[in-house]
PDB file of C-alpha atoms in Angstrom:
ATOM      1  CA  MET A   6      26.576  81.685  -4.013  1.00  0.00           C
ATOM      2  CA  ASN A   7      23.880  79.147  -4.850  1.00  0.00           C
ATOM      3  CA  LEU A   8      23.100  76.282  -2.475  1.00  0.00           C
ATOM      4  CA  ASP A   9      24.444  73.524  -4.731  1.00  0.00           C
ATOM      5  CA  ARG A  10      27.788  75.305  -5.034  1.00  0.00           C
ATOM      6  CA  GLN A  11      27.902  75.891  -1.260  1.00  0.00           C
ATOM      7  CA  ARG A  12      27.124  72.204  -0.612  1.00  0.00           C
ATOM      8  CA  GLN A  13      29.952  71.191  -2.979  1.00  0.00           C
ATOM      9  CA  ILE A  14      32.515  73.521  -1.393  1.00  0.00           C
ATOM     10  CA  GLU A  15      31.630  72.426   2.140  1.00  0.00           C
ATOM     11  CA  GLY A  16      31.643  68.794   1.036  1.00  0.00           C
ATOM     12  CA  LEU A  17      35.055  69.050  -0.602  1.00  0.00           C
ATOM     13  CA  PHE A  18      36.465  70.732   2.516  1.00  0.00           C
ATOM     14  CA  ALA A  19      35.087  67.918   4.722  1.00  0.00           C
ATOM     15  CA  LEU A  20      36.336  65.345   2.198  1.00  0.00           C
ATOM     16  CA  ALA A  21      39.883  66.733   2.330  1.00  0.00           C
ATOM     17  CA  LEU A  22      39.854  66.747   6.137  1.00  0.00           C
ATOM     18  CA  PHE A  23      38.428  63.225   6.230  1.00  0.00           C
ATOM     19  CA  ALA A  24      41.082  61.924   3.823  1.00  0.00           C
ATOM     20  CA  LEU A  25      43.834  63.528   5.919  1.00  0.00           C
ATOM     21  CA  THR A  26      42.615  61.996   9.196  1.00  0.00           C
ATOM     22  CA  ILE A  27      43.631  58.558   7.925  1.00  0.00           C
ATOM     23  CA  PRO A  28      47.374  59.196   7.389  1.00  0.00           C
ATOM     24  CA  VAL A  29      47.586  61.462  10.439  1.00  0.00           C
ATOM     25  CA  ALA A  30      46.051  58.723  12.622  1.00  0.00           C
ATOM     26  CA  ASN A  31      48.391  56.116  11.153  1.00  0.00           C
ATOM     27  CA  TRP A  32      51.416  58.345  11.770  1.00  0.00           C
ATOM     28  CA  LEU A  33      50.336  59.145  15.346  1.00  0.00           C
ATOM     29  CA  ILE A  34      50.074  55.449  16.237  1.00  0.00           C
ATOM     30  CA  GLY A  35      53.786  54.924  15.686  1.00  0.00           C
ATOM     31  CA  ASN A  36      55.135  58.294  16.778  1.00  0.00           C
ATOM     32  CA  VAL A  37      53.115  60.119  19.452  1.00  0.00           C
ATOM     33  CA  GLY A  38      51.906  59.030  22.857  1.00  0.00           C
ATOM     34  CA  THR A  39      52.561  59.126  26.556  1.00  0.00           C
ATOM     35  CA  THR A  40      53.990  55.599  26.243  1.00  0.00           C
ATOM     36  CA  CYS A  41      55.006  53.468  23.265  1.00  0.00           C
ATOM     37  CA  VAL A  42      54.731  49.673  23.392  1.00  0.00           C
ATOM     38  CA  PRO A  43      57.734  47.870  21.806  1.00  0.00           C
ATOM     39  CA  ASN A  44      56.570  46.535  18.410  1.00  0.00           C
ATOM     40  CA  GLY A  45      53.165  48.026  19.167  1.00  0.00           C
ATOM     41  CA  PRO A  46      51.349  51.325  19.245  1.00  0.00           C
ATOM     42  CA  CYS A  47      52.062  54.563  21.054  1.00  0.00           C
ATOM     43  CA  LEU A  48      49.325  55.112  23.618  1.00  0.00           C
ATOM     44  CA  VAL A  49      47.391  58.051  25.065  1.00  0.00           C
ATOM     45  CA  PRO A  50      45.108  58.099  28.105  1.00  0.00           C
ATOM     46  CA  VAL A  51      41.392  58.230  27.262  1.00  0.00           C
ATOM     47  CA  TRP A  52      39.979  57.602  30.739  1.00  0.00           C
ATOM     48  CA  PRO A  53      41.598  57.175  34.138  1.00  0.00           C
ATOM     49  CA  GLY A  54      43.621  53.977  33.892  1.00  0.00           C
ATOM     50  CA  ILE A  55      42.635  53.305  30.265  1.00  0.00           C
ATOM     51  CA  GLU A  56      44.869  53.947  27.265  1.00  0.00           C
ATOM     52  CA  ALA A  57      44.367  53.626  23.539  1.00  0.00           C
ATOM     53  CA  PRO A  58      46.562  53.860  20.448  1.00  0.00           C
ATOM     54  CA  SER A  59      47.091  57.568  19.801  1.00  0.00           C
ATOM     55  CA  GLY A  60      45.441  57.574  16.374  1.00  0.00           C
ATOM     56  CA  VAL A  61      42.118  57.166  18.176  1.00  0.00           C
ATOM     57  CA  VAL A  62      41.691  60.935  18.379  1.00  0.00           C
ATOM     58  CA  MET A  63      41.806  61.359  14.600  1.00  0.00           C
ATOM     59  CA  ILE A  64      39.550  58.375  13.923  1.00  0.00           C
ATOM     60  CA  GLY A  65      36.831  59.709  16.219  1.00  0.00           C
ATOM     61  CA  LEU A  66      36.956  62.916  14.208  1.00  0.00           C
ATOM     62  CA  ALA A  67      36.972  60.930  10.951  1.00  0.00           C
ATOM     63  CA  LEU A  68      33.703  59.205  11.869  1.00  0.00           C
ATOM     64  CA  VAL A  69      31.947  62.562  12.092  1.00  0.00           C
ATOM     65  CA  LEU A  70      33.641  64.022   9.004  1.00  0.00           C
ATOM     66  CA  ARG A  71      32.578  60.943   7.054  1.00  0.00           C
ATOM     67  CA  ASP A  72      28.935  61.736   7.826  1.00  0.00           C
ATOM     68  CA  ILE A  73      29.374  65.335   6.685  1.00  0.00           C
ATOM     69  CA  VAL A  74      30.979  64.120   3.449  1.00  0.00           C
ATOM     70  CA  GLN A  75      28.007  61.851   2.800  1.00  0.00           C
ATOM     71  CA  ARG A  76      25.550  64.641   3.649  1.00  0.00           C
ATOM     72  CA  ARG A  77      27.241  67.073   1.250  1.00  0.00           C
ATOM     73  CA  LEU A  78      28.630  64.882  -1.547  1.00  0.00           C
ATOM     74  CA  GLY A  79      26.879  61.526  -1.304  1.00  0.00           C
ATOM     75  CA  PRO A  80      27.888  58.092  -0.080  1.00  0.00           C
ATOM     76  CA  LEU A  81      30.537  57.221  -2.684  1.00  0.00           C
ATOM     77  CA  ALA A  82      32.679  60.270  -1.858  1.00  0.00           C
ATOM     78  CA  GLY A  83      33.625  58.722   1.498  1.00  0.00           C
ATOM     79  CA  LEU A  84      35.029  55.663  -0.242  1.00  0.00           C
ATOM     80  CA  GLY A  85      37.137  57.913  -2.472  1.00  0.00           C
ATOM     81  CA  ALA A  86      38.478  59.686   0.598  1.00  0.00           C
ATOM     82  CA  ILE A  87      39.498  56.339   2.110  1.00  0.00           C
ATOM     83  CA  ALA A  88      41.458  55.523  -1.053  1.00  0.00           C
ATOM     84  CA  ILE A  89      43.215  58.911  -0.982  1.00  0.00           C
ATOM     85  CA  GLY A  90      43.982  58.532   2.720  1.00  0.00           C
ATOM     86  CA  ALA A  91      45.369  55.044   2.138  1.00  0.00           C
ATOM     87  CA  LEU A  92      47.714  56.314  -0.570  1.00  0.00           C
ATOM     88  CA  ILE A  93      49.019  59.088   1.673  1.00  0.00           C
ATOM     89  CA  SER A  94      49.316  56.640   4.593  1.00  0.00           C
ATOM     90  CA  ALA A  95      51.610  54.429   2.554  1.00  0.00           C
ATOM     91  CA  PHE A  96      54.246  57.176   2.846  1.00  0.00           C
ATOM     92  CA  VAL A  97      53.939  57.754   6.609  1.00  0.00           C
ATOM     93  CA  ALA A  98      53.091  54.420   8.258  1.00  0.00           C
ATOM     94  CA  PRO A  99      54.221  50.784   8.174  1.00  0.00           C
ATOM     95  CA  PRO A 100      52.356  48.573   5.664  1.00  0.00           C
ATOM     96  CA  ALA A 101      50.611  46.530   8.388  1.00  0.00           C
ATOM     97  CA  ILE A 102      49.102  49.693   9.881  1.00  0.00           C
ATOM     98  CA  VAL A 103      48.018  50.957   6.459  1.00  0.00           C
ATOM     99  CA  VAL A 104      46.336  47.648   5.527  1.00  0.00           C
ATOM    100  CA  ALA A 105      44.606  47.388   8.920  1.00  0.00           C
ATOM    101  CA  SER A 106      43.489  51.006   8.707  1.00  0.00           C
ATOM    102  CA  VAL A 107      42.049  50.690   5.208  1.00  0.00           C
ATOM    103  CA  ALA A 108      40.225  47.439   6.029  1.00  0.00           C
ATOM    104  CA  ALA A 109      38.814  48.950   9.231  1.00  0.00           C
ATOM    105  CA  PHE A 110      37.705  52.111   7.442  1.00  0.00           C
ATOM    106  CA  LEU A 111      36.042  50.187   4.615  1.00  0.00           C
ATOM    107  CA  LEU A 112      34.119  47.889   6.941  1.00  0.00           C
ATOM    108  CA  SER A 113      33.132  50.696   9.283  1.00  0.00           C
ATOM    109  CA  GLU A 114      32.106  52.747   6.229  1.00  0.00           C
ATOM    110  CA  LEU A 115      29.715  49.987   5.175  1.00  0.00           C
ATOM    111  CA  ALA A 116      28.316  49.801   8.705  1.00  0.00           C
ATOM    112  CA  ASP A 117      27.993  53.591   8.698  1.00  0.00           C
ATOM    113  CA  PHE A 118      26.051  53.507   5.406  1.00  0.00           C
ATOM    114  CA  ALA A 119      23.642  50.963   6.847  1.00  0.00           C
ATOM    115  CA  VAL A 120      22.877  53.152   9.872  1.00  0.00           C
ATOM    116  CA  TYR A 121      23.465  56.760   8.770  1.00  0.00           C
ATOM    117  CA  THR A 122      21.899  56.745   5.315  1.00  0.00           C
ATOM    118  CA  PRO A 123      18.302  55.884   6.271  1.00  0.00           C
ATOM    119  CA  LEU A 124      18.296  58.250   9.269  1.00  0.00           C
ATOM    120  CA  GLN A 125      20.178  61.334   8.059  1.00  0.00           C
ATOM    121  CA  ARG A 126      17.413  63.199   6.216  1.00  0.00           C
ATOM    122  CA  ARG A 127      14.965  63.099   9.126  1.00  0.00           C
ATOM    123  CA  ARG A 128      17.214  62.948  12.182  1.00  0.00           C
ATOM    124  CA  PHE A 129      20.708  64.166  11.297  1.00  0.00           C
ATOM    125  CA  VAL A 130      22.195  64.363  14.814  1.00  0.00           C
ATOM    126  CA  THR A 131      20.684  60.984  15.755  1.00  0.00           C
ATOM    127  CA  ALA A 132      22.130  59.528  12.544  1.00  0.00           C
ATOM    128  CA  VAL A 133      25.590  60.888  13.403  1.00  0.00           C
ATOM    129  CA  VAL A 134      25.449  59.422  16.914  1.00  0.00           C
ATOM    130  CA  ALA A 135      24.089  56.018  15.885  1.00  0.00           C
ATOM    131  CA  SER A 136      26.369  55.560  12.883  1.00  0.00           C
ATOM    132  CA  SER A 137      29.402  56.762  14.837  1.00  0.00           C
ATOM    133  CA  ILE A 138      28.767  54.244  17.605  1.00  0.00           C
ATOM    134  CA  VAL A 139      28.435  51.383  15.127  1.00  0.00           C
ATOM    135  CA  GLY A 140      31.388  52.652  13.086  1.00  0.00           C
ATOM    136  CA  LEU A 141      33.723  53.099  16.041  1.00  0.00           C
ATOM    137  CA  ILE A 142      33.045  49.600  17.340  1.00  0.00           C
ATOM    138  CA  VAL A 143      33.585  47.970  13.928  1.00  0.00           C
ATOM    139  CA  ASP A 144      36.643  50.127  13.211  1.00  0.00           C
ATOM    140  CA  SER A 145      38.203  49.396  16.619  1.00  0.00           C
ATOM    141  CA  ILE A 146      37.797  45.622  16.448  1.00  0.00           C
ATOM    142  CA  VAL A 147      38.951  45.246  12.846  1.00  0.00           C
ATOM    143  CA  PHE A 148      41.895  47.649  13.167  1.00  0.00           C
ATOM    144  CA  LEU A 149      43.288  46.239  16.412  1.00  0.00           C
ATOM    145  CA  GLN A 150      42.952  42.630  15.291  1.00  0.00           C
ATOM    146  CA  LEU A 151      44.623  43.240  11.921  1.00  0.00           C
ATOM    147  CA  ALA A 152      47.293  45.699  13.087  1.00  0.00           C
ATOM    148  CA  PHE A 153      48.343  44.088  16.357  1.00  0.00           C
ATOM    149  CA  GLY A 154      46.660  40.661  16.453  1.00  0.00           C
ATOM    150  CA  SER A 155      45.028  41.613  19.735  1.00  0.00           C
ATOM    151  CA  LEU A 156      41.979  43.371  21.111  1.00  0.00           C
ATOM    152  CA  ASP A 157      43.854  44.517  24.235  1.00  0.00           C
ATOM    153  CA  PHE A 158      43.084  48.186  23.585  1.00  0.00           C
ATOM    154  CA  VAL A 159      39.505  47.829  22.284  1.00  0.00           C
ATOM    155  CA  GLY A 160      37.944  49.491  25.348  1.00  0.00           C
ATOM    156  CA  GLY A 161      40.292  52.450  25.077  1.00  0.00           C
ATOM    157  CA  GLN A 162      39.694  52.686  21.321  1.00  0.00           C
ATOM    158  CA  ILE A 163      35.931  52.842  21.814  1.00  0.00           C
ATOM    159  CA  ILE A 164      36.158  55.373  24.651  1.00  0.00           C
ATOM    160  CA  GLY A 165      38.636  57.606  22.806  1.00  0.00           C
ATOM    161  CA  LYS A 166      36.590  57.674  19.606  1.00  0.00           C
ATOM    162  CA  ALA A 167      33.389  58.259  21.569  1.00  0.00           C
ATOM    163  CA  TRP A 168      34.968  61.341  23.192  1.00  0.00           C
ATOM    164  CA  MET A 169      35.636  62.853  19.776  1.00  0.00           C
ATOM    165  CA  VAL A 170      32.100  62.099  18.595  1.00  0.00           C
ATOM    166  CA  LEU A 171      30.648  63.676  21.750  1.00  0.00           C
ATOM    167  CA  LEU A 172      32.782  66.786  21.253  1.00  0.00           C
ATOM    168  CA  ALA A 173      31.548  67.090  17.663  1.00  0.00           C
ATOM    169  CA  LEU A 174      27.823  66.716  18.427  1.00  0.00           C
ATOM    170  CA  PRO A 175      27.170  70.388  19.245  1.00  0.00           C
ATOM    171  CA  LEU A 176      28.719  71.297  15.879  1.00  0.00           C
ATOM    172  CA  MET A 177      26.516  68.743  14.100  1.00  0.00           C
ATOM    173  CA  HIS A 178      23.451  70.228  15.784  1.00  0.00           C
ATOM    174  CA  LEU A 179      24.483  73.710  14.617  1.00  0.00           C
ATOM    175  CA  LEU A 180      25.131  72.406  11.102  1.00  0.00           C
ATOM    176  CA  ARG A 181      21.669  70.851  10.929  1.00  0.00           C
ATOM    177  CA  ARG A 182      20.046  74.079  12.137  1.00  0.00           C
ATOM    178  CA  ARG A 183      22.054  76.123   9.617  1.00  0.00           C
ATOM    179  CA  ASP A 184      21.105  73.744   6.795  1.00  0.00           C
ATOM    180  CA  GLU A 185      17.427  74.080   7.720  1.00  0.00           C
ATOM    181  CA  ARG A 186      17.683  77.878   7.857  1.00  0.00           C
ATOM    182  CA  LEU A 187      19.378  78.037   4.448  1.00  0.00           C
ATOM    183  CA  GLY A 188      17.232  75.338   2.876  1.00  0.00           C
ATOM    184  CA  LEU A 189      20.333  73.241   2.216  1.00  0.00           C
ATOM    185  CA  ALA A 190      19.131  69.654   1.836  1.00  0.00           C
ATOM    186  CA  ALA A 191      21.338  66.583   2.097  1.00  0.00           C
ATOM    187  CA  THR A 192      22.340  64.847  -1.153  1.00  0.00           C
TER     188      THR A 192
END
């Protein structure tokens, strides 16, 4: 298999996973957690004494998948995945959650572009870390404010997403090494 074909296949796989994280996160928020707040989110613990809406786990993963999508398919593919995820979300989550999720993803995507894009060719793992930090902060603030009119869970959101990014970093390091070995350059 040639390298362009391999990049496309890997990119499409990451794109599909990224698009699915959006509706799964939106569904989790209203259905899965150790506690569920009346007229609010279901929560999961992310640190001793700190909880976050349960979709936080998927969004942390989404931040990393978004960077892989951009590395394999280019920056516009991530925006397409957000649109697909939003359409699927409309069938599994309340409209307020879907709107908040899409707005948060779009704004965090723009922040991600600003940080990830200039760094990714030279320092891939650094780009993933830096863009994920910026993205998770923007995503957390925008989502919580639009979905619930409150930033009560912003600390938990940031911590929960950061855990997922930290867990993904060894895989990003291995991906970068593999790309170098194969001569697979970013788009």
